[in-house]
Short mmCIF file of C-alpha atoms in Angstrom, two decimals:
data_model
loop_
_atom_site.label_atom_id
_atom_site.label_comp_id
_atom_site.label_asym_id
_atom_site.label_seq_id
_atom_site.Cartn_x
_atom_site.Cartn_y
_atom_site.Cartn_z
CA MET A 23 7.09 -66.82 -26.73
CA ASP A 24 10.03 -68.29 -24.80
CA ASN A 25 11.26 -67.35 -21.33
CA LYS A 26 13.70 -64.73 -22.57
CA GLU A 27 11.00 -62.93 -24.58
CA TYR A 28 8.58 -63.12 -21.68
CA LEU A 29 11.12 -61.63 -19.27
CA LYS A 30 11.51 -58.71 -21.64
CA GLN A 31 7.74 -58.24 -21.77
CA ILE A 32 7.52 -58.32 -17.97
CA GLU A 33 10.10 -55.55 -17.67
CA GLU A 34 8.25 -53.45 -20.26
CA VAL A 35 4.89 -53.80 -18.51
CA ILE A 36 6.43 -52.80 -15.18
CA SER A 37 8.39 -49.93 -16.73
CA ASN A 38 5.33 -48.52 -18.48
CA GLY A 39 2.83 -49.13 -15.67
CA ARG A 40 1.92 -47.29 -12.50
CA TYR A 41 3.12 -50.09 -10.22
CA LYS A 42 6.83 -50.71 -9.85
CA ALA A 43 8.64 -53.72 -8.40
CA ASP A 44 9.13 -52.29 -4.91
CA TRP A 45 7.01 -52.34 -1.77
CA ALA A 46 6.72 -48.55 -1.64
CA SER A 47 4.95 -48.52 -5.00
CA LEU A 48 2.85 -51.61 -4.26
CA SER A 49 1.77 -50.63 -0.73
CA GLY A 50 -1.69 -49.14 -0.39
CA HIS A 51 -3.15 -51.33 -3.13
CA LYS A 52 -6.86 -51.52 -2.29
CA THR A 53 -8.60 -54.82 -1.70
CA PRO A 54 -11.33 -54.88 -4.36
CA ASP A 55 -14.80 -53.80 -3.24
CA TRP A 56 -16.40 -56.70 -5.10
CA TYR A 57 -14.26 -59.13 -3.09
CA VAL A 58 -15.03 -57.58 0.30
CA GLN A 59 -18.75 -57.65 -0.50
CA ALA A 60 -18.75 -61.17 -1.96
CA LYS A 61 -17.73 -62.96 1.28
CA LEU A 62 -17.98 -66.51 -0.15
CA GLY A 63 -15.94 -68.28 -2.82
CA ILE A 64 -15.31 -71.84 -4.02
CA PHE A 65 -11.83 -73.37 -4.20
CA ILE A 66 -11.32 -76.35 -6.56
CA HIS A 67 -8.50 -78.90 -6.22
CA TRP A 68 -8.72 -81.08 -9.33
CA GLY A 69 -5.73 -82.59 -11.07
CA VAL A 70 -3.71 -85.71 -11.82
CA TYR A 71 -3.37 -86.37 -8.08
CA SER A 72 -7.09 -87.26 -7.98
CA VAL A 73 -6.44 -90.44 -10.01
CA PRO A 74 -4.73 -92.55 -7.29
CA ALA A 75 -7.34 -91.10 -4.89
CA TYR A 76 -5.31 -92.09 -1.87
CA ALA A 77 -4.01 -90.35 1.28
CA CYS A 78 -4.12 -86.74 0.05
CA GLU A 79 -3.15 -84.41 -2.81
CA TRP A 80 0.51 -84.76 -1.74
CA TYR A 81 0.50 -88.34 -3.05
CA PRO A 82 2.83 -87.35 -5.96
CA ARG A 83 5.58 -86.57 -3.45
CA TRP A 84 5.19 -89.38 -0.94
CA MET A 85 4.75 -92.17 -3.51
CA TYR A 86 8.53 -91.93 -3.98
CA ASN A 87 9.33 -92.32 -0.27
CA PRO A 88 10.04 -95.97 0.69
CA GLY A 89 8.27 -96.89 3.90
CA SER A 90 5.46 -94.39 3.50
CA ARG A 91 1.89 -95.65 3.16
CA GLU A 92 1.69 -93.95 -0.26
CA TYR A 93 4.77 -95.82 -1.48
CA GLU A 94 3.38 -99.17 -0.31
CA PHE A 95 -0.04 -98.41 -1.82
CA HIS A 96 1.58 -97.40 -5.09
CA LYS A 97 3.71 -100.53 -5.37
CA LYS A 98 0.72 -102.75 -4.62
CA ASN A 99 -1.71 -101.06 -7.00
CA PHE A 100 0.44 -99.59 -9.79
CA GLY A 101 3.93 -101.01 -9.50
CA ASP A 102 7.39 -99.87 -8.54
CA PRO A 103 7.99 -96.11 -9.09
CA LYS A 104 10.84 -96.95 -11.44
CA ASP A 105 8.29 -98.65 -13.72
CA PHE A 106 5.18 -96.55 -13.06
CA GLY A 107 5.91 -92.96 -12.12
CA TYR A 108 3.60 -90.08 -11.40
CA LYS A 109 3.63 -89.03 -15.07
CA ASP A 110 1.95 -92.35 -15.91
CA PHE A 111 -1.22 -91.26 -14.14
CA ILE A 112 -1.75 -88.49 -16.73
CA PRO A 113 -3.44 -90.71 -19.39
CA MET A 114 -5.75 -91.98 -16.63
CA PHE A 115 -6.83 -88.43 -15.81
CA LYS A 116 -9.58 -88.21 -18.43
CA GLY A 117 -12.22 -85.93 -16.92
CA GLU A 118 -14.78 -87.58 -19.17
CA ASN A 119 -17.73 -86.22 -17.14
CA PHE A 120 -16.30 -82.76 -16.50
CA ASP A 121 -18.92 -80.08 -17.15
CA ALA A 122 -17.82 -76.59 -16.10
CA GLY A 123 -21.34 -75.26 -16.51
CA LYS A 124 -22.79 -77.77 -14.05
CA TRP A 125 -19.99 -77.09 -11.58
CA VAL A 126 -20.51 -73.35 -11.63
CA GLU A 127 -24.29 -73.63 -11.44
CA LEU A 128 -23.89 -75.70 -8.26
CA PHE A 129 -21.45 -73.17 -6.81
CA LYS A 130 -23.84 -70.35 -7.61
CA ARG A 131 -26.70 -72.18 -5.88
CA ALA A 132 -24.41 -72.49 -2.85
CA GLY A 133 -24.23 -68.70 -2.68
CA ALA A 134 -20.65 -68.31 -3.88
CA LYS A 135 -19.69 -65.10 -5.67
CA TYR A 136 -16.17 -66.04 -6.81
CA ILE A 137 -14.66 -69.28 -8.09
CA MET A 138 -11.01 -70.26 -7.75
CA PRO A 139 -9.71 -73.42 -9.45
CA VAL A 140 -6.13 -74.51 -8.84
CA CYS A 141 -4.48 -73.63 -12.15
CA GLU A 142 -1.31 -75.53 -11.26
CA HIS A 143 -0.61 -77.57 -8.15
CA HIS A 144 2.77 -78.57 -6.68
CA ASP A 145 2.94 -81.44 -9.18
CA GLY A 146 3.73 -79.09 -12.09
CA PHE A 147 0.75 -80.10 -14.25
CA ALA A 148 -1.00 -77.00 -15.58
CA MET A 149 -4.79 -77.13 -15.90
CA TYR A 150 -4.75 -74.48 -18.64
CA ASP A 151 -3.31 -74.33 -22.14
CA SER A 152 0.26 -73.20 -21.62
CA GLU A 153 2.84 -72.27 -24.23
CA LEU A 154 5.61 -72.54 -21.62
CA ASN A 155 4.64 -75.84 -19.97
CA ARG A 156 3.94 -78.77 -22.28
CA TRP A 157 2.59 -80.76 -19.33
CA ASN A 158 -0.92 -79.34 -19.32
CA ALA A 159 -4.54 -80.47 -19.46
CA ALA A 160 -5.16 -78.98 -22.89
CA LYS A 161 -2.55 -81.26 -24.47
CA MET A 162 -2.65 -84.30 -22.14
CA GLY A 163 -5.10 -86.11 -19.88
CA PRO A 164 -8.53 -84.54 -20.53
CA CYS A 165 -7.12 -82.70 -23.58
CA ARG A 166 -9.28 -79.71 -22.62
CA ASP A 167 -8.43 -76.25 -21.38
CA VAL A 168 -10.12 -76.81 -18.04
CA ILE A 169 -9.43 -73.33 -16.69
CA ALA A 170 -10.74 -71.60 -19.82
CA GLU A 171 -13.97 -73.61 -19.57
CA ILE A 172 -14.45 -72.72 -15.90
CA ARG A 173 -13.75 -69.07 -16.62
CA LYS A 174 -16.35 -69.05 -19.43
CA ALA A 175 -18.91 -70.69 -17.12
CA CYS A 176 -18.22 -68.04 -14.49
CA GLU A 177 -18.79 -65.28 -17.02
CA ASP A 178 -22.05 -66.93 -18.13
CA ASN A 179 -23.26 -67.01 -14.51
CA ASP A 180 -22.06 -63.52 -13.45
CA LEU A 181 -19.52 -64.94 -11.01
CA VAL A 182 -15.95 -63.73 -10.60
CA PHE A 183 -13.20 -65.98 -11.93
CA CYS A 184 -10.04 -66.31 -9.84
CA GLY A 185 -7.08 -68.70 -9.94
CA SER A 186 -4.32 -70.15 -7.80
CA SER A 187 -0.73 -71.16 -8.42
CA HIS A 188 1.11 -73.64 -6.19
CA ARG A 189 4.16 -73.92 -8.43
CA ALA A 190 6.62 -72.39 -5.95
CA GLU A 191 6.92 -75.68 -4.05
CA HIS A 192 7.66 -77.53 -7.29
CA TYR A 193 11.33 -76.69 -6.85
CA PHE A 194 11.68 -79.42 -4.22
CA TYR A 195 8.31 -81.20 -4.33
CA MET A 196 9.36 -84.34 -6.24
CA ASN A 197 12.81 -84.61 -4.63
CA LEU A 198 12.17 -87.89 -2.81
CA GLY A 199 12.31 -89.50 -6.24
CA ARG A 200 16.00 -88.53 -6.37
CA LYS A 201 16.79 -90.90 -3.51
CA ILE A 202 15.52 -94.04 -5.27
CA GLU A 203 15.52 -95.52 -8.75
CA SER A 204 12.62 -93.67 -10.39
CA ASP A 205 11.56 -91.65 -13.42
CA VAL A 206 12.23 -88.43 -11.49
CA ASN A 207 15.88 -89.00 -12.36
CA ASP A 208 15.18 -89.37 -16.09
CA GLU A 209 16.25 -86.18 -17.92
CA GLU A 210 13.47 -86.76 -20.46
CA TYR A 211 10.97 -85.75 -17.78
CA ARG A 212 12.95 -83.01 -16.06
CA ASP A 213 10.63 -80.33 -17.42
CA PHE A 214 7.76 -82.08 -15.62
CA TYR A 215 9.34 -83.14 -12.33
CA GLY A 216 11.32 -79.92 -12.02
CA PRO A 217 14.67 -79.52 -10.32
CA ALA A 218 13.38 -81.82 -7.55
CA TYR A 219 16.13 -80.29 -5.44
CA LEU A 220 17.39 -82.58 -2.68
CA CYS A 221 19.78 -81.36 -0.04
CA PRO A 222 21.97 -84.45 0.47
CA GLU A 223 22.55 -84.16 4.22
CA MET A 224 18.84 -84.24 5.09
CA ASP A 225 16.71 -87.25 5.87
CA ASP A 226 13.16 -87.55 4.56
CA THR A 227 11.52 -85.79 7.49
CA GLU A 228 13.94 -82.87 7.40
CA VAL A 229 13.46 -82.41 3.67
CA PHE A 230 9.76 -81.92 4.27
CA SER A 231 10.06 -79.54 7.21
CA TYR A 232 13.27 -77.67 6.45
CA LEU A 233 12.93 -76.45 2.88
CA PRO A 234 9.90 -74.19 3.42
CA ASN A 235 11.78 -72.17 6.05
CA ALA A 236 11.76 -68.56 4.87
CA LEU A 237 15.27 -67.85 6.13
CA SER A 238 16.88 -71.04 4.88
CA PRO A 239 20.01 -70.50 2.77
CA VAL A 240 18.83 -73.45 0.67
CA GLY A 241 16.62 -71.94 -1.99
CA PRO A 242 15.94 -71.91 -5.71
CA ASP A 243 18.52 -70.48 -8.08
CA GLU A 244 18.04 -67.59 -10.50
CA GLU A 245 17.25 -69.83 -13.48
CA TRP A 246 14.41 -71.55 -11.69
CA LEU A 247 13.06 -68.34 -10.15
CA GLU A 248 12.96 -66.67 -13.56
CA ASP A 249 11.11 -69.71 -14.90
CA TRP A 250 8.62 -69.42 -12.01
CA LEU A 251 8.21 -65.73 -12.79
CA VAL A 252 7.42 -66.16 -16.48
CA LYS A 253 5.07 -69.12 -15.90
CA THR A 254 3.18 -67.12 -13.29
CA CYS A 255 2.89 -64.13 -15.62
CA GLU A 256 1.71 -66.42 -18.42
CA LEU A 257 -1.03 -67.68 -16.08
CA ILE A 258 -2.00 -64.06 -15.42
CA ASP A 259 -2.20 -63.24 -19.12
CA ARG A 260 -3.94 -66.42 -20.28
CA CYS A 261 -6.39 -66.87 -17.41
CA ARG A 262 -6.95 -63.28 -16.22
CA PRO A 263 -7.95 -64.18 -12.64
CA LEU A 264 -9.28 -61.36 -10.49
CA ILE A 265 -7.62 -62.95 -7.46
CA LEU A 266 -4.25 -64.64 -7.80
CA TYR A 267 -3.79 -67.03 -4.87
CA PHE A 268 -0.35 -68.29 -3.86
CA ASP A 269 0.29 -71.28 -1.65
CA THR A 270 3.26 -71.45 0.71
CA TRP A 271 7.00 -71.14 0.09
CA ILE A 272 6.75 -67.85 -1.80
CA HIS A 273 7.66 -66.39 1.61
CA HIS A 274 11.17 -67.83 1.17
CA GLN A 275 13.67 -64.95 0.99
CA ALA A 276 14.86 -65.97 -2.49
CA PHE A 277 11.40 -65.19 -3.92
CA LYS A 278 11.18 -61.60 -2.67
CA PRO A 279 12.53 -59.77 -5.76
CA TYR A 280 10.40 -61.97 -8.03
CA LEU A 281 7.27 -61.53 -5.93
CA LYS A 282 7.59 -57.77 -6.38
CA LYS A 283 7.81 -58.23 -10.15
CA VAL A 284 4.83 -60.59 -10.27
CA CYS A 285 2.79 -58.21 -8.15
CA ALA A 286 3.67 -55.13 -10.22
CA TYR A 287 3.06 -57.01 -13.47
CA TYR A 288 -0.33 -58.31 -12.28
CA TYR A 289 -1.55 -54.99 -10.92
CA ASN A 290 -0.47 -53.14 -14.06
CA ARG A 291 -2.15 -55.75 -16.25
CA ALA A 292 -5.34 -55.37 -14.21
CA GLU A 293 -5.33 -51.63 -14.86
CA GLU A 294 -5.09 -52.42 -18.58
CA TRP A 295 -8.10 -54.74 -18.21
CA GLY A 296 -10.02 -52.16 -16.17
CA LYS A 297 -10.47 -54.64 -13.32
CA GLU A 298 -9.95 -54.63 -9.54
CA VAL A 299 -7.69 -57.46 -8.43
CA THR A 300 -5.68 -58.69 -5.47
CA ILE A 301 -3.24 -61.42 -4.46
CA ASN A 302 -3.84 -63.94 -1.66
CA TYR A 303 -0.77 -64.80 0.40
CA LYS A 304 0.13 -66.71 3.57
CA HIS A 305 2.62 -66.15 6.37
CA GLU A 306 4.71 -63.02 5.78
CA ALA A 307 5.18 -63.24 2.02
CA PHE A 308 3.85 -59.69 1.46
CA PRO A 309 3.72 -56.59 3.65
CA PRO A 310 0.27 -55.34 4.75
CA THR A 311 -1.75 -53.35 2.19
CA VAL A 312 0.10 -54.87 -0.77
CA ALA A 313 -2.08 -57.98 -1.00
CA THR A 314 -4.78 -59.87 0.97
CA PHE A 315 -3.75 -62.10 3.87
CA ASP A 316 -5.02 -65.69 3.90
CA VAL A 317 -5.21 -68.22 6.75
CA GLU A 318 -5.17 -71.86 5.65
CA ARG A 319 -7.69 -74.06 7.50
CA GLY A 320 -7.94 -71.55 10.34
CA ALA A 321 -9.24 -68.13 11.29
CA LEU A 322 -8.59 -65.04 13.40
CA THR A 323 -9.77 -64.50 16.96
CA GLY A 324 -10.86 -60.89 16.49
CA ILE A 325 -11.77 -58.22 13.95
CA SER A 326 -8.99 -57.42 11.51
CA PRO A 327 -8.63 -53.79 10.37
CA LEU A 328 -7.85 -55.16 6.89
CA PRO A 329 -9.95 -57.62 4.90
CA TRP A 330 -8.58 -61.16 5.02
CA GLN A 331 -9.56 -64.66 3.94
CA THR A 332 -9.78 -68.22 5.24
CA ASP A 333 -9.26 -71.01 2.75
CA THR A 334 -10.46 -74.39 3.93
CA ALA A 335 -12.13 -77.51 2.60
CA ILE A 336 -15.32 -79.47 3.08
CA GLY A 337 -13.08 -82.54 3.12
CA LYS A 338 -11.20 -82.99 6.38
CA ILE A 339 -8.33 -85.18 5.17
CA SER A 340 -7.51 -84.05 1.65
CA TRP A 341 -8.09 -81.03 -0.56
CA GLY A 342 -8.22 -83.28 -3.61
CA TYR A 343 -10.39 -86.34 -4.10
CA ILE A 344 -9.60 -89.48 -2.12
CA ARG A 345 -11.90 -92.45 -1.68
CA ASP A 346 -12.04 -92.37 2.12
CA ASN A 347 -12.20 -88.63 2.78
CA GLU A 348 -14.21 -87.38 5.73
CA PHE A 349 -16.46 -84.35 5.38
CA LYS A 350 -17.62 -81.45 7.51
CA PRO A 351 -21.37 -81.03 7.96
CA SER A 352 -22.98 -77.98 6.38
CA ARG A 353 -23.66 -76.55 9.86
CA GLN A 354 -19.91 -76.36 10.52
CA VAL A 355 -19.23 -74.64 7.20
CA ILE A 356 -22.04 -72.13 7.82
CA CYS A 357 -20.86 -71.34 11.36
CA ASP A 358 -17.32 -70.84 10.08
CA LEU A 359 -18.61 -68.50 7.38
CA VAL A 360 -20.56 -66.37 9.88
CA ASP A 361 -17.63 -66.23 12.30
CA ILE A 362 -15.16 -65.25 9.57
CA VAL A 363 -17.42 -62.54 8.10
CA SER A 364 -18.00 -61.06 11.58
CA LYS A 365 -14.22 -60.50 11.76
CA ASN A 366 -13.91 -58.75 8.39
CA GLY A 367 -13.03 -61.91 6.48
CA MET A 368 -14.06 -63.91 3.46
CA LEU A 369 -14.40 -67.69 3.20
CA LEU A 370 -12.96 -69.75 0.32
CA ILE A 371 -14.41 -73.27 0.69
CA ASN A 372 -12.89 -76.14 -1.29
CA VAL A 373 -14.24 -79.12 -3.21
CA GLY A 374 -12.16 -81.96 -4.66
CA PRO A 375 -13.82 -83.47 -7.75
CA LYS A 376 -13.29 -87.08 -8.81
CA PRO A 377 -10.92 -87.81 -11.72
CA ASP A 378 -13.89 -88.21 -14.07
CA GLY A 379 -14.92 -84.61 -13.30
CA THR A 380 -17.90 -85.23 -11.03
CA ILE A 381 -18.25 -83.68 -7.59
CA THR A 382 -18.80 -86.06 -4.69
CA GLU A 383 -22.29 -86.55 -3.28
CA GLU A 384 -21.08 -85.46 0.17
CA GLU A 385 -19.70 -82.13 -1.06
CA THR A 386 -22.72 -81.54 -3.27
CA LYS A 387 -25.03 -82.04 -0.28
CA VAL A 388 -23.07 -79.55 1.83
CA LEU A 389 -23.12 -76.97 -0.96
CA GLU A 390 -26.86 -77.40 -1.53
CA GLU A 391 -27.58 -76.97 2.20
CA LEU A 392 -25.24 -73.97 2.35
CA GLY A 393 -27.17 -72.42 -0.54
CA GLU A 394 -30.52 -73.01 1.15
CA TRP A 395 -29.26 -71.24 4.27
CA MET A 396 -27.76 -68.38 2.26
CA ASP A 397 -31.03 -67.86 0.39
CA ILE A 398 -32.58 -66.93 3.74
CA ASN A 399 -29.68 -65.39 5.64
CA GLY A 400 -27.41 -63.98 2.92
CA GLU A 401 -28.71 -60.50 3.63
CA GLY A 402 -26.69 -60.56 6.85
CA ILE A 403 -23.56 -61.82 5.03
CA TYR A 404 -23.15 -60.14 1.64
CA GLY A 405 -21.93 -56.57 1.63
CA THR A 406 -21.70 -56.30 5.41
CA VAL A 407 -18.99 -54.81 7.60
CA PRO A 408 -18.00 -55.73 11.16
CA TRP A 409 -19.99 -54.40 14.10
CA ARG A 410 -18.15 -52.73 17.00
CA GLN A 411 -17.47 -56.27 18.30
CA PHE A 412 -17.48 -59.52 16.36
CA GLY A 413 -19.81 -61.30 18.78
CA GLU A 414 -20.42 -62.61 22.25
CA GLY A 415 -20.22 -65.94 24.06
CA ASP A 416 -17.48 -68.24 25.28
CA VAL A 417 -16.64 -70.05 22.04
CA ASN A 418 -13.97 -68.69 19.70
CA ASN A 419 -11.25 -69.92 17.37
CA SER A 420 -7.77 -71.04 18.20
CA GLU A 421 -5.74 -68.64 16.09
CA GLY A 422 -3.51 -70.09 13.42
CA SER A 423 -3.51 -72.46 10.45
CA PHE A 424 -4.76 -76.05 10.36
CA MET A 425 -7.04 -75.50 13.35
CA ASP A 426 -10.54 -75.90 11.92
CA ASN A 427 -11.26 -79.60 11.39
CA ASP A 428 -13.01 -79.99 14.74
CA GLU A 429 -16.39 -78.32 14.83
CA LYS A 430 -16.63 -75.52 17.38
CA GLN A 431 -19.19 -76.30 20.09
CA PHE A 432 -21.32 -73.18 19.84
CA THR A 433 -24.31 -72.80 22.16
CA SER A 434 -27.35 -70.53 22.20
CA LYS A 435 -25.26 -68.00 24.15
CA ASP A 436 -22.85 -67.51 21.24
CA TYR A 437 -23.62 -64.72 18.76
CA ARG A 438 -21.82 -63.18 15.81
CA PHE A 439 -22.56 -59.67 14.50
CA THR A 440 -22.42 -57.92 11.12
CA TYR A 441 -23.71 -54.52 10.02
CA LYS A 442 -25.18 -53.05 6.83
CA ASN A 443 -27.27 -50.02 5.89
CA GLY A 444 -28.59 -49.13 9.34
CA TYR A 445 -29.14 -52.67 10.55
CA LEU A 446 -27.25 -54.91 12.93
CA TYR A 447 -27.42 -58.61 12.00
CA ALA A 448 -27.10 -60.84 15.07
CA PHE A 449 -26.60 -64.54 14.41
CA CYS A 450 -27.42 -66.96 17.20
CA MET A 451 -24.94 -69.71 16.41
CA ARG A 452 -26.85 -72.66 17.91
CA PRO A 453 -30.56 -71.87 18.56
CA ASP A 454 -32.22 -74.21 21.03
CA SER A 455 -35.43 -72.43 22.13
CA ASP A 456 -37.93 -69.77 21.11
CA THR A 457 -36.38 -67.16 23.43
CA PHE A 458 -33.08 -65.34 22.85
CA LEU A 459 -31.03 -62.86 24.86
CA ILE A 460 -28.35 -60.73 23.18
CA ARG A 461 -26.37 -59.35 26.10
CA SER A 462 -24.22 -57.03 23.95
CA LEU A 463 -27.35 -55.00 23.16
CA LYS A 464 -28.12 -54.12 26.78
CA ILE A 465 -29.08 -50.54 27.62
CA MET A 466 -25.93 -48.69 28.64
CA GLY A 467 -27.08 -45.14 29.43
CA GLU A 468 -27.64 -41.77 27.81
CA ARG A 469 -24.82 -42.19 25.25
CA ASP A 470 -26.19 -45.48 24.06
CA PHE A 471 -27.33 -46.17 20.52
CA VAL A 472 -31.06 -46.67 20.01
CA THR A 473 -32.65 -49.76 18.52
CA GLY A 474 -35.84 -49.87 16.53
CA SER A 475 -37.60 -52.76 14.87
CA VAL A 476 -36.44 -56.34 15.30
CA GLU A 477 -37.03 -58.96 12.62
CA VAL A 478 -35.91 -62.51 12.11
CA LEU A 479 -34.76 -63.80 8.74
CA GLY A 480 -36.63 -66.89 7.66
CA ASP A 481 -40.00 -68.47 8.27
CA TYR A 482 -40.45 -67.29 11.85
CA SER A 483 -42.16 -64.34 13.54
CA VAL A 484 -40.99 -62.09 16.36
CA ILE A 485 -43.82 -61.95 18.89
CA ASP A 486 -42.08 -59.93 21.62
CA THR A 487 -38.91 -57.90 22.24
CA LYS A 488 -37.63 -56.09 25.31
CA ARG A 489 -34.38 -54.21 25.73
CA SER A 490 -33.10 -53.79 29.28
CA ALA A 491 -29.91 -53.55 31.32
CA GLU A 492 -29.65 -57.30 30.84
CA GLY A 493 -29.75 -57.24 27.03
CA LEU A 494 -32.14 -57.47 24.09
CA LYS A 495 -34.67 -60.24 24.66
CA ILE A 496 -36.37 -61.68 21.59
CA VAL A 497 -39.23 -64.17 21.59
CA LEU A 498 -40.19 -66.05 18.43
CA ASP A 499 -43.45 -67.76 17.62
CA ARG A 500 -41.68 -71.14 17.87
CA LYS A 501 -38.33 -72.79 18.38
CA PRO A 502 -36.29 -72.93 15.14
CA ASP A 503 -36.44 -76.39 13.59
CA SER A 504 -32.76 -76.27 12.56
CA ASP A 505 -29.51 -76.22 14.53
CA LYS A 506 -27.93 -73.87 11.97
CA PRO A 507 -27.52 -70.19 12.92
CA VAL A 508 -30.62 -68.01 12.97
CA CYS A 509 -30.27 -64.30 12.13
CA PHE A 510 -31.98 -61.33 13.79
CA LYS A 511 -32.16 -58.03 11.93
CA VAL A 512 -32.04 -55.18 14.44
CA GLU A 513 -32.72 -51.61 13.29
CA ILE A 514 -30.29 -48.98 14.58
CA THR A 515 -32.16 -45.64 14.74
#
């Protein structure tokens, strides 16, 4: 099927379906119950960009920028970009040790309920078998339909398969190659490198910062936007993700009519499948209640009335594999998870496998420790809703994106709350003794709620409790032997 035929199919699906390509029709779309209850997912950044394993997953762009560290590294290790371009990494991307079953088993042990591989990153290389994009993992590199294998492994392990598309940025992503002698300018590879649009009056810094501006008059033309539309709908049909995640730049004004079509097409397709789905978006790409808001490497400071998500990574420097990445400790990931869930959110935590398809020892260790903690405390995470307040204590997030690399310095005075089935779950974020005081549960008078039994999740015993005007005091049989959050289960009678 070519683009013209696919465009016709898209119009037919929208015409015949319940959802139309306008916000009035798309508003009120419900965030799936399975998603709200799941709370924890795994993001996977694996692609050709993992082969150079340097700087970050934006290496494909910056290797064409003279003076950048990526450019100098590339010339030293692979040659001049005119002789060795990004496309030449594809045969080196073999994935010889890739085992989707082992990946998904690890993710399941970590406590994840949904799995989201990047189906296509900014570089334009699809990780699934595409009829519309010859540059894909089924035909080149690993010569395997990576996404199909992950989806099958998810089904075998009763986990939800999701997928992300970062193709929107591909319009300009490789444009620095236009400014030098490189293979980006070779028409033979135009279908891989894309338009690589370069506004001639901008310098390198402005190209990076200016193009993503939502109100910029510089935007993709109709031909490219239609191509983006059909490739996105092909991903929907071939991969059938139950969440479709979009990275940035879809909020550009030129995308708006096409976003409505993608959304209507996807939601109508999901009704044909009999599945509950949603779209993840950033910034102001969608109105509220059309899709699910996502904060990249950040969080909210309070409870959101609508479910939302944080996507972040175990790696601090790069989403994809690089040799000198730095990694968050499992305690930081766990504290972020608890904080996000207390505010009506879900956490999508990323791993960046090596080019051979193995997951780093550092990320594996964090996932294993996360799973051990979830085995004990997951009761206070899965299927919960926010309490009347998200928590107590002095430590909170700084609202916004790219704010979560530094670990928050929680103390024993910081708590986060969730609620489920008649029980309040109170997480002490940094236990340091055998005695705890939850000030938010102080006695407040005749209109107060009443508490009943108090338990602690894990291998500890509650030996005394007392609720007073000061708060709920809890004494354990011993000080917890871990600095990870400890969870109290308080009955509300």
